[in-house]
């Protein structure tokens, strides 16, 4: 199977940079500063005007944990329908029980809404009780990709757990293991050297773009105190291209 580079983007500018850098697929979301939330169908429609690159949309109604209410699950199922109409190829989903297992009952409405599309289990696996158990449960639901940092703060720290998941993938012919959190060219090189079978990577490749505002009123944050409105995170085409070059050597 060929190597995959998925780039997580939350704006049109970032999507265009990722595509120009050679991304194989986009994970489309909003609000990456809080780990990513569900994207706007309008943004997907704009991307679809210029590119047919595969796009999977993140389904996450809010920041925080993955223990969702019935209404939050209904909202995500409704948003899946809207994003399917806008041209999404797949969805990035995940619900946990209070005890840290994959909540198969809660995920039923999402799976039904997403029927016929590709599916990724997002990093809820990294805060689940048992990564291998969650992997097997996701496989049983028909999910084809598992995004993970190996249950650690970044993928290098979780390398050993990722190695175990890749071994489980090969043993069971299970879902692809998509390595994420802290991914850049140097990190990909480290995995390619040390983890046989590592072949799918997920990155944002963010850099900061200076705001075009000349007048800047200080001390009036639009979000959490400390966030900077004058430097806008955007995907770096160069960072994506460097990562892609390693995967195509």
PDB file of C-alpha atoms in Angstrom, residues 1 4-10 15 24-30 32 36-40 43-44 47-48 52-60 79-80 83-84 86-93 114 116-122 142-147 175-178 200 202:
ATOM      1  CA  UNK A   1       0.000   0.000   0.000  1.00  0.00           C
ATOM      2  CA  UNK A   4      -0.342   8.652   2.705  1.00  0.00           C
ATOM      3  CA  UNK A   5       0.096  12.252   3.791  1.00  0.00           C
ATOM      4  CA  UNK A   6      -3.074  13.772   5.230  1.00  0.00           C
ATOM      5  CA  UNK A   7      -3.048  17.463   6.112  1.00  0.00           C
ATOM      6  CA  UNK A   8      -5.458  18.916   8.660  1.00  0.00           C
ATOM      7  CA  UNK A   9      -6.741  22.343   7.587  1.00  0.00           C
ATOM      8  CA  UNK A  10      -9.262  24.823   8.965  1.00  0.00           C
ATOM      9  CA  UNK A  15      -6.318  23.917   2.113  1.00  0.00           C
ATOM     10  CA  UNK A  24      -2.821  13.161  -0.585  1.00  0.00           C
ATOM     11  CA  UNK A  25      -5.898  13.969   1.490  1.00  0.00           C
ATOM     12  CA  UNK A  26      -7.338  16.730   3.662  1.00  0.00           C
ATOM     13  CA  UNK A  27      -8.942  16.501   7.051  1.00  0.00           C
ATOM     14  CA  UNK A  28     -11.214  19.517   7.049  1.00  0.00           C
ATOM     15  CA  UNK A  29     -12.187  21.129  10.333  1.00  0.00           C
ATOM     16  CA  UNK A  30     -12.577  24.466  12.052  1.00  0.00           C
ATOM     17  CA  UNK A  32      -7.667  23.914  15.186  1.00  0.00           C
ATOM     18  CA  UNK A  36     -10.496  20.961  15.662  1.00  0.00           C
ATOM     19  CA  UNK A  37     -14.276  21.227  15.390  1.00  0.00           C
ATOM     20  CA  UNK A  38     -16.810  20.471  12.650  1.00  0.00           C
ATOM     21  CA  UNK A  39     -16.153  22.564   9.512  1.00  0.00           C
ATOM     22  CA  UNK A  40     -18.539  24.723   7.507  1.00  0.00           C
ATOM     23  CA  UNK A  43     -15.725  26.016   3.132  1.00  0.00           C
ATOM     24  CA  UNK A  44     -15.903  22.540   1.631  1.00  0.00           C
ATOM     25  CA  UNK A  47     -12.513  23.811  -1.959  1.00  0.00           C
ATOM     26  CA  UNK A  48     -14.595  21.623  -4.273  1.00  0.00           C
ATOM     27  CA  UNK A  52     -11.259  16.970  -6.135  1.00  0.00           C
ATOM     28  CA  UNK A  53      -8.664  16.014  -3.518  1.00  0.00           C
ATOM     29  CA  UNK A  54     -10.125  13.479  -1.059  1.00  0.00           C
ATOM     30  CA  UNK A  55     -11.559  15.276   1.976  1.00  0.00           C
ATOM     31  CA  UNK A  56     -12.646  13.806   5.300  1.00  0.00           C
ATOM     32  CA  UNK A  57     -14.526  16.161   7.613  1.00  0.00           C
ATOM     33  CA  UNK A  58     -14.034  16.157  11.369  1.00  0.00           C
ATOM     34  CA  UNK A  59     -17.233  15.716  13.354  1.00  0.00           C
ATOM     35  CA  UNK A  60     -16.811  17.362  16.752  1.00  0.00           C
ATOM     36  CA  UNK A  79     -24.003  17.896   9.994  1.00  0.00           C
ATOM     37  CA  UNK A  80     -22.729  14.734   8.290  1.00  0.00           C
ATOM     38  CA  UNK A  83     -21.284  17.874   4.496  1.00  0.00           C
ATOM     39  CA  UNK A  84     -22.058  14.845   2.321  1.00  0.00           C
ATOM     40  CA  UNK A  86     -21.285  19.616  -0.012  1.00  0.00           C
ATOM     41  CA  UNK A  87     -18.898  16.942  -1.337  1.00  0.00           C
ATOM     42  CA  UNK A  88     -17.188  15.245   1.611  1.00  0.00           C
ATOM     43  CA  UNK A  89     -15.616  11.866   0.830  1.00  0.00           C
ATOM     44  CA  UNK A  90     -15.553  10.743   4.435  1.00  0.00           C
ATOM     45  CA  UNK A  91     -15.785  11.632   8.096  1.00  0.00           C
ATOM     46  CA  UNK A  92     -13.604  11.638  11.194  1.00  0.00           C
ATOM     47  CA  UNK A  93     -15.664  10.512  14.161  1.00  0.00           C
ATOM     48  CA  UNK A 114     -22.031   8.546   6.954  1.00  0.00           C
ATOM     49  CA  UNK A 116     -21.101   4.831   1.942  1.00  0.00           C
ATOM     50  CA  UNK A 117     -18.240   7.149   2.863  1.00  0.00           C
ATOM     51  CA  UNK A 118     -14.744   6.578   4.248  1.00  0.00           C
ATOM     52  CA  UNK A 119     -14.337   6.724   8.032  1.00  0.00           C
ATOM     53  CA  UNK A 120     -11.522   7.670  10.394  1.00  0.00           C
ATOM     54  CA  UNK A 121     -11.602   7.195  14.157  1.00  0.00           C
ATOM     55  CA  UNK A 122     -10.126  10.392  15.548  1.00  0.00           C
ATOM     56  CA  UNK A 142     -16.160  -0.755   9.621  1.00  0.00           C
ATOM     57  CA  UNK A 143     -13.829   2.175  10.264  1.00  0.00           C
ATOM     58  CA  UNK A 144     -10.920   2.114   7.798  1.00  0.00           C
ATOM     59  CA  UNK A 145      -8.430   4.484   9.463  1.00  0.00           C
ATOM     60  CA  UNK A 146      -7.336   5.198  13.053  1.00  0.00           C
ATOM     61  CA  UNK A 147      -5.722   8.578  13.786  1.00  0.00           C
ATOM     62  CA  UNK A 175      -7.665  -0.218   9.681  1.00  0.00           C
ATOM     63  CA  UNK A 176      -4.767   1.945   8.603  1.00  0.00           C
ATOM     64  CA  UNK A 177      -2.789   3.531  11.447  1.00  0.00           C
ATOM     65  CA  UNK A 178      -2.594   7.263  10.700  1.00  0.00           C
ATOM     66  CA  UNK A 200       0.386   7.062   6.891  1.00  0.00           C
ATOM     67  CA  UNK A 202      -1.290  13.351   9.551  1.00  0.00           C
TER      68      UNK A 202
END
